Every structure is written in C-alpha cells, then in structure tokens.
Amino acid sequence: MKGLCVLQLLLSCSVSYQDPGVYRKADRNQVYTPGTHYLLNPIHGVIHSARGANVTLPCIMRRRPRSYRVKWSKVNPADPLENLILISNGQRHKNYDKLKGRARLRRSHRLDASLIITDVSLEDEGRYKCELVNGLDDQSLTLSLELEGVVFPYQSREGRYRFNYIEAHQVCEEQDGRLATYAQLYQAWTDGLDWCNAGWLHEGSVHYPVIAPREQCGGDLPPGIRSYGPKDKLKDRYDTFCFTSALKGRVYFVNGPMNYSEASNACQAGKAEVAKVGHLYAAWKFSGLDHCDGGWLSDGSVRFPITEPRERCGGLPDPGVRSFGFRDQEERLYGVYCYAPT
Ligand SMILES: *[C@@H]1O[C@H](CO)[C@@H](O)[C@H](O)[C@H]1NC(C)=O
Ligand SMILES: *[C@@H]1O[C@H](CO)[C@@H](O)[C@H](O)[C@H]1NC(C)=O
C-alpha cells in the first residue's frame, strides 16, 4: 500500500503533492488554480446536537494555502452585521464574544479548521460560516446547527392572546425555553403537535399547527401550519410557541396534596426548585417522564406528563403534557414537579 502511494506520488507530485486526498486517477491531471478547492464540501449540511452537548462543526481543508486565516461566524439573514466567532492566524487567534469562550478550533490535524462549541445552548442554533481567508480568493462553506428539542405552546395566566412579540420572547425564556422558529414548529407538527391557538414564532410571524382539520381551526384547509403572516411586534397579541432541548438536570414528582408555597418548600428541601414548564416538557420528551398526578409548576400552572396514554390519565389518544391550567395558589389538591440542576 505504501509503495503504491509513493509510486503515485512520483507520477503526480507536481499537481497533488499537497493534496491530502486519496490519489485517484481523476485527480491526477487536475490543475489547481490558486485559491480554489481549498475546502472540502461538507457531506452533511446540517449538524444535529442537543443543549449541554459539545458539538463539532466540520470544516476540512483539501490543502493549505501558503498563508491564510480561518474565520468562523454565525450567519443571521435578518442581521446584516457579521457575528464573528473567531479568527485565527497560525498559532495566534482572537476569540470574539459571541459564544463567550465556548468556541475553539479543533485542530486535530494540519488541515482541520473545524469549530468545537462546548456546552451548546438554545441560542446556538442557526447557520455558521467557515471562511478561509488568504487574500486572493476567499472560500467559505456554511453549515446549520440544529438542536433536538420539543416545542410547547404557552398561554398567559390572563387568558388567550395576551402576549406581544417582546413578551412572548420573555415568557419563553422564563419557562427555560426560547421562542420557537418556524422550522422547529414544522418539525413539532410532523411529530404530532396539533394546537388551535395562534402563537408567535422567533421570526416575528404568527402561526398554529393543525393535524386534524376542524371548523374552528381554519375549516376545511388541509392539515398543516396555518399562517397569520407577519404581525406588529408591539401591538398584536397572541399566545406563543416555545422551544426547549435536553435537560441539564432532573425532574421528579413529590406527592401532595400541597398548596403552592408548600410545594415550593418541598422542592427546596431536596435542593431543587419548582420545575418550569420547559423543564417538564424536556423531561417528558427526553427522559420519558410519565406520571399521572397533577403537580405545581413554577408559573402556578398544574400539569402532568404522559408518555403512555391511558384512559384514567387524561384519556387523550396521544402522549403529551396535560394541563389543569393556572390554579389558585391556595388550592391544596396537587403534588409538585421539582427540578434539580446537575
Ligand atoms: C465538553 O468538553 C469539555 C472539555 O472541553 C468537557 O469538560 C465536558 O465534559 C464535555 N461535555 C460533554 C457533555 O461531553
Ligand atoms: C399553604 O399551606 C400552609 C400550611 O398548611 C399555610 O400556612 C399557608 O398559609 C398556605 N398558603 C397559601 C398561599 O394558601
């Protein structure tokens, strides 16, 4: 094997001595013009990860330009400013604030310009650009980072359609989530989310997902994502769709009956806090939490997670997080779901 390589190297060394790829026949007579073919096309354009994980965004050079820098940035179509993550020049590299010290070059071999992001957060989702800057003919490739997660609708304690866009953004963060994107809602719809109240999405548009068409949910239209189009972010009020990903902790149930302040004490006694809505959805989706008793959550709602639907546990045909809605904090009827971070 080694001999073969040496032979081929001799035959083709003028063209491909810098080329790390397998020396295939087709490559042998290919003439590289300066500045082209420096980056290998990624095999997968979408990289999947989850909150809390470490992820590698691959960017591999076919060969090294004589002098170059690697520049990684986050691409946001809605934001014309460049979100620089890091820029490297040989040994020296400068880290920018965007990922707060969680991003570095992998450098596992001399042609590796891949980016490692540690402790992935919900905000890290999006498109990333790897650029090879060599002054002549800069090259780049883009990759999308998508997080595994779950979308949950959220409504105000005051009732239906009370949030403007800014508030929708806030309440999702308060529930350990982030305003869902259209792509995330679409994925949730294919996973079975059917919800007849319109909610804000990250893009600033308003939608709702319907699987079983019915009169009050857009009538005879086929199943799909119903659209209200773009809305006034300050004046228009709807519910919201939040997105969360894997838990960085554990959710557990404590038996009641308790009122809200007793519930809060019960969690504190276990060095935990009353779970947020996002915590419960993440535990249901990622840890298969299934419990047939309503429990307090931090926002004052009472819910329970069902992964194996049965008659006496809310009865509905599909798995889901069931809700008793917001309850009076003096009511002494429920247990509590606690969240213990790790
Ligand atoms: C991520 O990488 C860091 C070191 O860079 C390590 O300490 C940590 O355990 C890793 N996390 C996971 C989830 O693998
Ligand atoms: C909850 O119950 C405790 C103990 O039974 C009681 O002291 C407290 O006043 C109650 N709190 C509310 C808000 O009802």
Short mmCIF file of C-alpha atoms and ligand atoms in Angstrom, two decimals:
data_model
loop_
_atom_site.label_atom_id
_atom_site.label_comp_id
_atom_site.label_asym_id
_atom_site.label_seq_id
_atom_site.Cartn_x
_atom_site.Cartn_y
_atom_site.Cartn_z
CA MET A 1 0.00 0.00 0.00
CA LYS A 2 2.76 2.35 0.99
CA GLY A 3 4.68 1.51 -2.19
CA LEU A 4 1.69 2.30 -4.32
CA CYS A 5 1.32 5.69 -2.75
CA VAL A 6 4.95 6.52 -3.30
CA LEU A 7 4.65 5.48 -6.94
CA GLN A 8 1.57 7.59 -7.44
CA LEU A 9 3.18 10.45 -5.64
CA LEU A 10 6.06 10.35 -8.13
CA LEU A 11 3.67 10.32 -11.05
CA SER A 12 1.60 13.16 -9.87
CA CYS A 13 3.70 15.08 -7.45
CA SER A 14 3.71 18.28 -9.43
CA VAL A 15 -0.02 18.61 -9.05
CA SER A 16 -1.06 16.88 -5.94
CA TYR A 17 1.80 16.69 -3.50
CA GLN A 18 -0.14 18.99 -1.23
CA ASP A 19 -3.38 17.19 -1.69
CA PRO A 20 -4.28 15.07 1.36
CA GLY A 21 -6.99 13.23 -0.51
CA VAL A 22 -6.69 9.75 -1.92
CA TYR A 23 -4.76 9.94 -5.16
CA ARG A 24 -7.41 8.92 -7.57
CA LYS A 25 -6.89 8.74 -11.31
CA ALA A 26 -9.30 11.56 -11.99
CA ASP A 27 -7.34 13.87 -9.72
CA ARG A 28 -4.01 13.26 -11.28
CA ASN A 29 -4.22 15.67 -14.14
CA GLN A 30 -6.41 18.19 -12.45
CA VAL A 31 -4.80 21.58 -12.38
CA TYR A 32 -5.42 23.54 -9.25
CA THR A 33 -5.71 27.21 -9.80
CA PRO A 34 -4.61 29.21 -6.81
CA GLY A 35 -7.34 29.77 -4.27
CA THR A 36 -9.80 27.18 -5.45
CA HIS A 37 -10.63 23.81 -3.97
CA TYR A 38 -9.17 24.65 -0.62
CA LEU A 39 -12.20 23.50 1.33
CA LEU A 40 -13.89 20.11 1.16
CA ASN A 41 -17.60 20.26 0.70
CA PRO A 42 -19.34 19.02 3.84
CA ILE A 43 -21.10 15.68 3.50
CA HIS A 44 -23.87 16.83 5.82
CA GLY A 45 -25.09 20.40 5.66
CA VAL A 46 -26.97 20.05 8.94
CA ILE A 47 -25.34 19.10 12.22
CA HIS A 48 -27.60 17.84 14.98
CA SER A 49 -26.92 18.34 18.65
CA ALA A 50 -28.69 18.99 21.94
CA ARG A 51 -28.42 21.51 24.74
CA GLY A 52 -25.45 20.86 27.03
CA ALA A 53 -23.59 18.74 24.48
CA ASN A 54 -20.28 19.51 22.78
CA VAL A 55 -20.56 19.73 19.03
CA THR A 56 -18.05 19.87 16.17
CA LEU A 57 -18.85 21.84 13.04
CA PRO A 58 -16.57 20.23 10.44
CA CYS A 59 -14.50 22.37 8.11
CA ILE A 60 -11.66 20.49 6.46
CA MET A 61 -9.13 21.84 4.02
CA ARG A 62 -8.11 19.84 0.98
CA ARG A 63 -4.77 21.55 1.23
CA ARG A 64 -3.34 24.55 2.98
CA PRO A 65 -2.90 27.83 1.20
CA ARG A 66 0.56 29.33 1.77
CA SER A 67 -0.85 31.83 4.19
CA TYR A 68 -4.36 32.01 5.45
CA ARG A 69 -6.63 32.69 8.33
CA VAL A 70 -9.68 30.71 9.37
CA LYS A 71 -12.70 32.78 10.19
CA TRP A 72 -15.84 31.40 11.78
CA SER A 73 -19.00 33.46 12.03
CA LYS A 74 -22.67 32.98 12.66
CA VAL A 75 -24.92 33.91 9.78
CA ASN A 76 -28.21 35.56 10.51
CA PRO A 77 -30.22 36.52 7.42
CA ALA A 78 -32.16 39.07 9.47
CA ASP A 79 -29.00 40.74 10.75
CA PRO A 80 -26.64 42.31 8.20
CA LEU A 81 -23.85 42.64 10.78
CA GLU A 82 -21.32 39.85 10.86
CA ASN A 83 -21.43 37.79 14.03
CA LEU A 84 -17.78 36.91 14.25
CA ILE A 85 -16.97 33.94 16.48
CA LEU A 86 -13.24 33.60 15.99
CA ILE A 87 -10.48 34.33 13.58
CA SER A 88 -7.19 32.52 13.60
CA ASN A 89 -3.76 33.14 12.19
CA GLY A 90 -1.43 30.23 12.73
CA GLN A 91 -0.90 29.99 16.46
CA ARG A 92 -2.44 33.32 17.25
CA HIS A 93 -6.16 33.54 17.34
CA LYS A 94 -8.58 36.00 18.62
CA ASN A 95 -11.80 34.96 20.27
CA TYR A 96 -14.85 37.10 19.92
CA ASP A 97 -17.65 37.44 22.35
CA LYS A 98 -20.44 35.70 20.52
CA LEU A 99 -20.04 32.29 22.14
CA LYS A 100 -18.45 33.55 25.35
CA GLY A 101 -15.40 31.33 25.46
CA ARG A 102 -17.27 28.19 24.42
CA ALA A 103 -15.87 28.07 20.88
CA ARG A 104 -12.44 26.97 19.72
CA LEU A 105 -10.78 25.47 16.67
CA ARG A 106 -10.41 21.71 16.85
CA ARG A 107 -7.05 21.45 15.02
CA SER A 108 -6.86 17.67 15.24
CA HIS A 109 -4.63 17.63 12.14
CA ARG A 110 -2.97 20.25 10.00
CA LEU A 111 -5.91 20.50 7.59
CA ASP A 112 -8.54 20.78 10.29
CA ALA A 113 -10.34 24.09 10.62
CA SER A 114 -13.37 22.63 12.40
CA LEU A 115 -15.07 24.54 15.18
CA ILE A 116 -15.88 22.99 18.55
CA ILE A 117 -18.69 24.51 20.57
CA THR A 118 -18.91 23.29 24.14
CA ASP A 119 -21.99 23.27 26.35
CA VAL A 120 -24.35 24.04 23.45
CA SER A 121 -27.15 26.45 24.37
CA LEU A 122 -30.54 27.08 22.77
CA GLU A 123 -29.25 30.32 21.21
CA ASP A 124 -26.52 28.45 19.34
CA GLU A 125 -28.96 27.12 16.77
CA GLY A 126 -28.52 28.60 13.32
CA ARG A 127 -26.17 28.85 10.36
CA TYR A 128 -22.40 29.01 10.68
CA LYS A 129 -19.82 30.03 8.12
CA CYS A 130 -16.26 28.71 7.91
CA GLU A 131 -14.11 31.01 5.79
CA LEU A 132 -10.60 30.50 4.57
CA VAL A 133 -9.18 33.96 4.08
CA ASN A 134 -5.99 34.00 2.01
CA GLY A 135 -6.22 37.35 0.33
CA LEU A 136 -6.72 36.07 -3.21
CA ASP A 137 -9.84 34.06 -3.46
CA ASP A 138 -11.54 33.60 -0.13
CA GLN A 139 -13.56 30.45 0.25
CA SER A 140 -16.30 29.55 2.61
CA LEU A 141 -18.80 26.91 3.47
CA THR A 142 -21.87 27.13 5.65
CA LEU A 143 -23.40 24.59 7.99
CA SER A 144 -26.58 24.58 10.04
CA LEU A 145 -26.66 23.59 13.66
CA GLU A 146 -30.00 22.15 14.73
CA LEU A 147 -30.89 21.13 18.25
CA GLU A 148 -33.05 18.18 19.13
CA GLY A 149 -35.90 19.56 21.13
CA VAL A 150 -39.56 19.98 21.84
CA VAL A 151 -41.98 22.80 21.07
CA PHE A 152 -44.64 23.76 23.61
CA PRO A 153 -47.45 26.27 23.28
CA TYR A 154 -47.70 28.80 26.10
CA GLN A 155 -50.61 30.97 27.13
CA SER A 156 -50.83 33.77 29.68
CA ARG A 157 -52.43 33.31 33.11
CA GLU A 158 -54.73 36.15 32.00
CA GLY A 159 -56.12 34.05 29.14
CA ARG A 160 -55.83 33.71 25.39
CA TYR A 161 -53.84 36.08 23.16
CA ARG A 162 -52.17 38.37 25.70
CA PHE A 163 -48.53 38.48 24.56
CA ASN A 164 -46.91 40.86 22.12
CA TYR A 165 -43.69 39.63 20.49
CA ILE A 166 -41.40 41.07 23.16
CA GLU A 167 -43.39 39.46 25.95
CA ALA A 168 -43.61 36.17 24.06
CA HIS A 169 -39.82 36.19 23.87
CA GLN A 170 -39.59 36.82 27.63
CA VAL A 171 -42.08 34.21 28.77
CA CYS A 172 -40.36 31.50 26.75
CA GLU A 173 -37.08 32.32 28.49
CA GLU A 174 -38.84 32.32 31.86
CA GLN A 175 -40.01 28.78 31.13
CA ASP A 176 -36.49 27.58 30.30
CA GLY A 177 -37.06 27.84 26.56
CA ARG A 178 -36.67 30.10 23.61
CA LEU A 179 -39.17 31.42 21.08
CA ALA A 180 -39.54 28.56 18.56
CA THR A 181 -38.52 29.04 14.95
CA TYR A 182 -40.77 28.18 12.03
CA ALA A 183 -38.60 25.14 11.28
CA GLN A 184 -38.97 23.93 14.87
CA LEU A 185 -42.75 24.35 14.77
CA TYR A 186 -42.83 22.49 11.48
CA GLN A 187 -40.82 19.63 12.99
CA ALA A 188 -43.16 19.59 16.02
CA TRP A 189 -46.15 19.41 13.68
CA THR A 190 -44.71 16.37 11.89
CA ASP A 191 -44.17 14.89 15.39
CA GLY A 192 -47.87 15.36 16.16
CA LEU A 193 -48.42 18.87 17.58
CA ASP A 194 -52.00 19.96 16.91
CA TRP A 195 -52.85 23.28 18.53
CA CYS A 196 -55.68 25.60 17.67
CA ASN A 197 -54.37 28.85 19.18
CA ALA A 198 -52.09 31.10 17.20
CA GLY A 199 -48.69 31.90 18.67
CA TRP A 200 -45.62 33.99 17.97
CA LEU A 201 -42.55 32.47 16.39
CA HIS A 202 -38.95 33.68 16.51
CA GLU A 203 -39.20 35.12 13.00
CA GLY A 204 -41.93 37.51 14.18
CA SER A 205 -44.74 35.74 12.39
CA VAL A 206 -47.80 34.10 13.91
CA HIS A 207 -48.90 30.52 13.21
CA TYR A 208 -50.57 27.41 14.54
CA PRO A 209 -50.17 23.73 13.63
CA VAL A 210 -53.18 21.60 12.69
CA ILE A 211 -53.18 17.86 12.10
CA ALA A 212 -56.91 17.16 12.25
CA PRO A 213 -58.70 19.92 10.29
CA ARG A 214 -61.85 21.19 12.01
CA GLU A 215 -64.28 24.05 11.73
CA GLN A 216 -62.81 26.33 14.41
CA CYS A 217 -59.19 25.76 13.28
CA GLY A 218 -59.15 27.09 9.75
CA GLY A 219 -62.07 24.98 8.46
CA ASP A 220 -61.50 22.68 5.52
CA LEU A 221 -57.89 23.59 4.80
CA PRO A 222 -55.66 20.52 4.63
CA PRO A 223 -53.50 19.66 7.65
CA GLY A 224 -50.52 22.00 8.01
CA ILE A 225 -49.14 25.09 9.62
CA ARG A 226 -51.75 27.83 9.50
CA SER A 227 -50.27 31.26 8.95
CA TYR A 228 -51.31 34.70 10.14
CA GLY A 229 -48.30 36.20 8.40
CA PRO A 230 -46.08 38.90 9.87
CA LYS A 231 -47.56 40.95 12.67
CA ASP A 232 -46.90 44.15 14.58
CA LYS A 233 -44.45 43.09 17.28
CA LEU A 234 -45.69 45.62 19.80
CA LYS A 235 -49.39 45.94 19.10
CA ASP A 236 -50.54 42.48 18.11
CA ARG A 237 -51.17 39.94 20.84
CA TYR A 238 -51.19 36.15 20.62
CA ASP A 239 -50.02 33.10 22.54
CA THR A 240 -46.50 31.84 21.95
CA PHE A 241 -44.62 28.72 20.87
CA CYS A 242 -41.51 27.99 22.90
CA PHE A 243 -38.71 25.56 22.14
CA THR A 244 -36.54 23.70 24.61
CA SER A 245 -33.92 20.99 24.33
CA ALA A 246 -32.38 18.33 26.58
CA LEU A 247 -32.45 18.92 30.34
CA LYS A 248 -29.31 19.77 32.25
CA GLY A 249 -30.77 18.23 35.36
CA ARG A 250 -33.57 16.01 36.61
CA VAL A 251 -37.31 16.44 37.12
CA TYR A 252 -39.09 14.47 39.85
CA PHE A 253 -42.53 14.40 41.42
CA VAL A 254 -43.34 14.91 45.11
CA ASN A 255 -46.72 13.68 46.34
CA GLY A 256 -49.29 16.18 47.62
CA PRO A 257 -51.69 17.48 48.44
CA MET A 258 -49.95 20.83 48.79
CA ASN A 259 -50.69 24.46 48.16
CA TYR A 260 -48.18 26.42 46.08
CA SER A 261 -45.97 27.57 48.95
CA GLU A 262 -45.82 24.09 50.46
CA ALA A 263 -44.85 22.81 47.01
CA SER A 264 -42.07 25.33 46.79
CA ASN A 265 -40.77 24.26 50.23
CA ALA A 266 -40.92 20.60 49.25
CA CYS A 267 -38.61 21.24 46.29
CA GLN A 268 -36.21 23.41 48.31
CA ALA A 269 -35.94 20.62 50.86
CA GLY A 270 -34.46 18.47 48.07
CA LYS A 271 -32.06 21.25 46.95
CA ALA A 272 -34.28 21.72 43.93
CA GLU A 273 -36.70 24.31 42.60
CA VAL A 274 -40.27 24.07 41.36
CA ALA A 275 -39.95 22.95 37.73
CA LYS A 276 -40.65 25.34 34.89
CA VAL A 277 -42.95 24.37 32.04
CA GLY A 278 -39.94 23.84 29.75
CA HIS A 279 -38.33 21.51 32.31
CA LEU A 280 -41.43 19.33 32.37
CA TYR A 281 -41.66 19.15 28.58
CA ALA A 282 -37.96 18.30 28.30
CA ALA A 283 -38.29 15.56 30.96
CA TRP A 284 -41.33 14.18 29.14
CA LYS A 285 -39.64 14.24 25.75
CA PHE A 286 -36.08 13.25 26.62
CA SER A 287 -36.39 11.21 29.84
CA GLY A 288 -39.77 9.63 29.13
CA LEU A 289 -41.25 11.04 32.35
CA ASP A 290 -44.76 9.60 32.78
CA HIS A 291 -46.74 10.48 35.86
CA CYS A 292 -50.48 10.52 36.30
CA ASP A 293 -50.77 13.16 39.04
CA GLY A 294 -51.13 16.88 38.51
CA GLY A 295 -48.25 18.85 40.02
CA TRP A 296 -47.50 22.51 40.54
CA LEU A 297 -45.08 24.23 38.20
CA SER A 298 -43.27 27.49 38.93
CA ASP A 299 -45.67 29.64 36.89
CA GLY A 300 -48.62 28.49 39.03
CA SER A 301 -50.00 26.09 36.46
CA VAL A 302 -50.68 22.43 37.24
CA ARG A 303 -49.68 19.82 34.68
CA PHE A 304 -48.62 16.20 34.27
CA PRO A 305 -46.58 14.34 31.65
CA ILE A 306 -47.90 11.24 29.88
CA THR A 307 -45.79 9.15 27.54
CA GLU A 308 -48.08 6.12 27.56
CA PRO A 309 -51.65 7.37 27.16
CA ARG A 310 -54.28 5.55 29.22
CA GLU A 311 -57.93 6.12 29.98
CA ARG A 312 -57.59 7.29 33.59
CA CYS A 313 -54.67 9.65 32.85
CA GLY A 314 -56.31 12.34 30.78
CA GLY A 315 -57.64 9.79 28.31
CA LEU A 316 -56.43 11.54 25.17
CA PRO A 317 -55.16 9.25 22.44
CA ASP A 318 -51.73 10.85 22.15
CA PRO A 319 -48.81 11.27 24.54
CA GLY A 320 -48.37 14.78 25.84
CA VAL A 321 -48.10 17.11 28.77
CA ARG A 322 -51.64 17.55 30.14
CA SER A 323 -52.68 20.76 31.84
CA PHE A 324 -55.18 21.77 34.53
CA GLY A 325 -54.37 25.36 33.64
CA PHE A 326 -53.37 28.02 36.14
CA ARG A 327 -54.68 27.31 39.65
CA ASP A 328 -55.32 29.37 42.73
CA GLN A 329 -52.15 29.14 44.81
CA GLU A 330 -54.15 28.29 47.94
CA GLU A 331 -55.64 25.15 46.38
CA ARG A 332 -54.42 22.07 48.20
CA LEU A 333 -55.08 19.34 45.66
CA TYR A 334 -51.82 18.68 43.86
CA GLY A 335 -48.27 17.44 44.22
CA VAL A 336 -45.31 19.23 42.68
CA TYR A 337 -42.74 18.67 39.95
CA CYS A 338 -39.28 19.70 41.14
CA TYR A 339 -36.20 20.40 39.01
CA ALA A 340 -32.75 19.62 40.34
CA PRO A 341 -29.97 21.04 38.14
CA THR A 342 -26.84 18.93 37.80
C1 LIG B 1 -17.34 19.00 26.70
O1 LIG B 1 -15.96 19.25 26.66
C2 LIG B 1 -15.39 19.66 27.90
C3 LIG B 1 -13.93 19.92 27.69
O2 LIG B 1 -13.72 20.75 26.62
C4 LIG B 1 -15.60 18.57 28.93
O3 LIG B 1 -15.13 19.01 30.19
C5 LIG B 1 -17.07 18.24 29.04
O4 LIG B 1 -17.26 17.14 29.92
C6 LIG B 1 -17.66 17.91 27.68
N1 LIG B 1 -19.09 17.77 27.83
C7 LIG B 1 -19.78 16.72 27.34
C8 LIG B 1 -21.24 16.72 27.55
O5 LIG B 1 -19.22 15.82 26.73
C1 LIG B 2 -50.28 26.85 52.41
O1 LIG B 2 -50.38 25.94 53.50
C2 LIG B 2 -49.65 26.35 54.64
C3 LIG B 2 -49.65 25.19 55.65
O2 LIG B 2 -50.85 24.45 55.60
C4 LIG B 2 -50.27 27.61 55.21
O3 LIG B 2 -49.58 28.05 56.37
C5 LIG B 2 -50.18 28.70 54.12
O4 LIG B 2 -50.83 29.87 54.56
C6 LIG B 2 -50.83 28.22 52.84
N1 LIG B 2 -50.52 29.20 51.80
C7 LIG B 2 -51.41 29.60 50.94
C8 LIG B 2 -50.95 30.62 49.93
O5 LIG B 2 -52.55 29.16 50.92
#
